[in-house]
Amino acid sequence: MKKIICISSLILASACAKQSPTHQDTAEQFMSDSEMEVSKNRTKELNTLERTQIQDWIKSQDVKYYPMGMNYWVNIEGLESLPRKNNGDKVSYQYDIYDFNRTKLYQNPLGNTDVEFGHFVEMDAVEDVIRYLKKGEEAEILVPSVLAYGTYGDNKKISNDMPLIIKVKVL
């Protein structure tokens, strides 16, 4: 009987013992207020610089580009005045990604089939422009890095802080 009580006590004690966390302490996962402020200022300055560079680039092009409310440009005038698809509507699309030298970054187009708006895994600017396009329509968008792959790039062909040209087609 003593053996059973002793074994039960050991099992109970081990079950109650504090387990080591398998992840970092939550305090270590967040930036301090000063680090957050530095990050916000860096993003704001980078966005301002990229907007200026993109606007200068636009001036040298034969194609006209028009600013969209989300902070990207599109080659279709008045796109935001067209009917917009709602969350839950389905769409199929593909797109190609270029740098501002018009070098295609991936040989094959990226895309998706029968994706519901509101559940995209693509960049917000890609989802936004597709909401206005009809089946078979195409658009070219100029996307600042903050709306593209941001500070980290895609760890493949898109480097950090890289603005992109994206050619989108609704299938």
PDB file of C-alpha atoms in Angstrom, residues 1-106:
ATOM      1  CA  MET A   1       0.000   0.000   0.000  1.00  0.00           C
ATOM      2  CA  LYS A   2       2.848   2.370   0.855  1.00  0.00           C
ATOM      3  CA  LYS A   3       4.292   1.630  -2.568  1.00  0.00           C
ATOM      4  CA  ILE A   4       1.018   2.612  -4.284  1.00  0.00           C
ATOM      5  CA  ILE A   5       0.747   5.849  -2.285  1.00  0.00           C
ATOM      6  CA  CYS A   6       4.389   6.682  -3.012  1.00  0.00           C
ATOM      7  CA  ILE A   7       4.015   6.014  -6.755  1.00  0.00           C
ATOM      8  CA  SER A   8       0.731   7.972  -6.851  1.00  0.00           C
ATOM      9  CA  SER A   9       2.383  10.884  -5.063  1.00  0.00           C
ATOM     10  CA  LEU A  10       5.261  10.897  -7.552  1.00  0.00           C
ATOM     11  CA  ILE A  11       2.861  10.829 -10.511  1.00  0.00           C
ATOM     12  CA  LEU A  12       0.769  13.627  -8.998  1.00  0.00           C
ATOM     13  CA  ALA A  13       3.862  15.704  -8.222  1.00  0.00           C
ATOM     14  CA  SER A  14       5.232  15.305 -11.723  1.00  0.00           C
ATOM     15  CA  ALA A  15       1.880  16.235 -13.238  1.00  0.00           C
ATOM     16  CA  CYS A  16       1.769  19.407 -11.174  1.00  0.00           C
ATOM     17  CA  ALA A  17       5.367  20.363 -11.855  1.00  0.00           C
ATOM     18  CA  LYS A  18       5.831  23.497 -13.911  1.00  0.00           C
ATOM     19  CA  GLN A  19       6.567  22.590 -17.511  1.00  0.00           C
ATOM     20  CA  SER A  20       9.231  24.486 -19.443  1.00  0.00           C
ATOM     21  CA  PRO A  21       7.639  26.647 -22.123  1.00  0.00           C
ATOM     22  CA  THR A  22       8.306  25.479 -25.674  1.00  0.00           C
ATOM     23  CA  HIS A  23       8.149  29.044 -27.015  1.00  0.00           C
ATOM     24  CA  GLN A  24       9.741  32.335 -26.089  1.00  0.00           C
ATOM     25  CA  ASP A  25       8.370  34.356 -23.232  1.00  0.00           C
ATOM     26  CA  THR A  26       5.649  36.679 -24.579  1.00  0.00           C
ATOM     27  CA  ALA A  27       7.579  39.714 -23.336  1.00  0.00           C
ATOM     28  CA  GLU A  28      10.399  38.778 -25.699  1.00  0.00           C
ATOM     29  CA  GLN A  29       8.067  38.599 -28.715  1.00  0.00           C
ATOM     30  CA  PHE A  30       7.205  42.284 -28.784  1.00  0.00           C
ATOM     31  CA  MET A  31       9.235  45.353 -29.635  1.00  0.00           C
ATOM     32  CA  SER A  32       9.691  48.116 -27.118  1.00  0.00           C
ATOM     33  CA  ASP A  33       7.906  51.419 -27.701  1.00  0.00           C
ATOM     34  CA  SER A  34      11.111  53.036 -28.922  1.00  0.00           C
ATOM     35  CA  GLU A  35      11.836  50.138 -31.317  1.00  0.00           C
ATOM     36  CA  MET A  36       8.255  50.362 -32.598  1.00  0.00           C
ATOM     37  CA  GLU A  37       8.651  54.105 -33.182  1.00  0.00           C
ATOM     38  CA  VAL A  38      11.919  53.566 -35.089  1.00  0.00           C
ATOM     39  CA  SER A  39      10.218  50.898 -37.223  1.00  0.00           C
ATOM     40  CA  LYS A  40       7.218  53.133 -37.959  1.00  0.00           C
ATOM     41  CA  ASN A  41       9.469  56.037 -38.957  1.00  0.00           C
ATOM     42  CA  ARG A  42      11.597  53.795 -41.183  1.00  0.00           C
ATOM     43  CA  THR A  43       8.503  52.441 -42.931  1.00  0.00           C
ATOM     44  CA  LYS A  44       7.080  55.937 -43.402  1.00  0.00           C
ATOM     45  CA  GLU A  45      10.356  57.284 -44.831  1.00  0.00           C
ATOM     46  CA  LEU A  46      10.782  54.268 -47.109  1.00  0.00           C
ATOM     47  CA  ASN A  47       7.203  54.579 -48.368  1.00  0.00           C
ATOM     48  CA  THR A  48       7.696  58.297 -49.104  1.00  0.00           C
ATOM     49  CA  LEU A  49      10.949  57.585 -50.957  1.00  0.00           C
ATOM     50  CA  GLU A  50       9.411  54.737 -52.987  1.00  0.00           C
ATOM     51  CA  ARG A  51       6.322  56.802 -53.879  1.00  0.00           C
ATOM     52  CA  THR A  52       8.584  59.557 -55.216  1.00  0.00           C
ATOM     53  CA  GLN A  53      10.689  57.053 -57.170  1.00  0.00           C
ATOM     54  CA  ILE A  54       7.596  55.351 -58.628  1.00  0.00           C
ATOM     55  CA  GLN A  55       6.057  58.711 -59.601  1.00  0.00           C
ATOM     56  CA  ASP A  56       9.323  59.704 -61.329  1.00  0.00           C
ATOM     57  CA  TRP A  57       9.370  56.328 -63.107  1.00  0.00           C
ATOM     58  CA  ILE A  58       5.740  56.835 -64.240  1.00  0.00           C
ATOM     59  CA  LYS A  59       6.679  60.166 -65.847  1.00  0.00           C
ATOM     60  CA  SER A  60       9.163  58.363 -68.098  1.00  0.00           C
ATOM     61  CA  GLN A  61       6.614  55.805 -69.347  1.00  0.00           C
ATOM     62  CA  ASP A  62       4.377  55.856 -72.407  1.00  0.00           C
ATOM     63  CA  VAL A  63       1.606  54.157 -70.408  1.00  0.00           C
ATOM     64  CA  LYS A  64      -0.456  56.216 -67.963  1.00  0.00           C
ATOM     65  CA  TYR A  65      -0.852  54.999 -64.385  1.00  0.00           C
ATOM     66  CA  TYR A  66      -3.468  56.159 -61.912  1.00  0.00           C
ATOM     67  CA  PRO A  67      -3.197  56.183 -58.110  1.00  0.00           C
ATOM     68  CA  MET A  68      -5.500  53.909 -56.119  1.00  0.00           C
ATOM     69  CA  GLY A  69      -6.722  54.526 -52.583  1.00  0.00           C
ATOM     70  CA  MET A  70      -4.622  51.684 -51.192  1.00  0.00           C
ATOM     71  CA  ASN A  71      -1.331  53.389 -52.206  1.00  0.00           C
ATOM     72  CA  TYR A  72      -0.556  51.601 -55.472  1.00  0.00           C
ATOM     73  CA  TRP A  73      -0.973  52.610 -59.134  1.00  0.00           C
ATOM     74  CA  VAL A  74      -2.879  50.910 -61.952  1.00  0.00           C
ATOM     75  CA  ASN A  75      -2.903  51.387 -65.714  1.00  0.00           C
ATOM     76  CA  ILE A  76      -6.726  51.622 -65.908  1.00  0.00           C
ATOM     77  CA  GLU A  77      -8.286  55.054 -65.506  1.00  0.00           C
ATOM     78  CA  GLY A  78     -11.297  55.199 -63.195  1.00  0.00           C
ATOM     79  CA  LEU A  79     -10.889  51.631 -61.948  1.00  0.00           C
ATOM     80  CA  GLU A  80     -12.166  52.495 -58.469  1.00  0.00           C
ATOM     81  CA  SER A  81     -15.437  53.773 -59.939  1.00  0.00           C
ATOM     82  CA  LEU A  82     -16.259  50.339 -61.427  1.00  0.00           C
ATOM     83  CA  PRO A  83     -18.407  47.772 -59.583  1.00  0.00           C
ATOM     84  CA  ARG A  84     -16.411  45.977 -56.901  1.00  0.00           C
ATOM     85  CA  LYS A  85     -16.724  42.283 -56.039  1.00  0.00           C
ATOM     86  CA  ASN A  86     -17.671  41.420 -52.455  1.00  0.00           C
ATOM     87  CA  ASN A  87     -16.120  39.136 -49.862  1.00  0.00           C
ATOM     88  CA  GLY A  88     -17.285  35.593 -50.542  1.00  0.00           C
ATOM     89  CA  ASP A  89     -17.373  36.033 -54.347  1.00  0.00           C
ATOM     90  CA  LYS A  90     -15.046  33.578 -56.092  1.00  0.00           C
ATOM     91  CA  VAL A  91     -12.410  34.375 -58.689  1.00  0.00           C
ATOM     92  CA  SER A  92      -9.577  32.698 -60.592  1.00  0.00           C
ATOM     93  CA  TYR A  93      -6.551  34.746 -61.581  1.00  0.00           C
ATOM     94  CA  GLN A  94      -2.885  34.728 -62.431  1.00  0.00           C
ATOM     95  CA  TYR A  95      -0.136  37.314 -62.277  1.00  0.00           C
ATOM     96  CA  ASP A  96       3.469  37.897 -63.233  1.00  0.00           C
ATOM     97  CA  ILE A  97       5.926  39.842 -61.111  1.00  0.00           C
ATOM     98  CA  TYR A  98       8.555  42.222 -62.509  1.00  0.00           C
ATOM     99  CA  ASP A  99      11.091  44.585 -61.035  1.00  0.00           C
ATOM    100  CA  PHE A 100      11.181  48.223 -62.174  1.00  0.00           C
ATOM    101  CA  ASN A 101      13.672  47.331 -64.908  1.00  0.00           C
ATOM    102  CA  ARG A 102      10.834  45.179 -66.312  1.00  0.00           C
ATOM    103  CA  THR A 103      12.763  41.998 -65.591  1.00  0.00           C
ATOM    104  CA  LYS A 104      10.344  39.125 -65.018  1.00  0.00           C
ATOM    105  CA  LEU A 105      11.207  37.619 -61.634  1.00  0.00           C
ATOM    106  CA  TYR A 106       9.469  34.245 -61.989  1.00  0.00           C
TER     107      TYR A 106
END
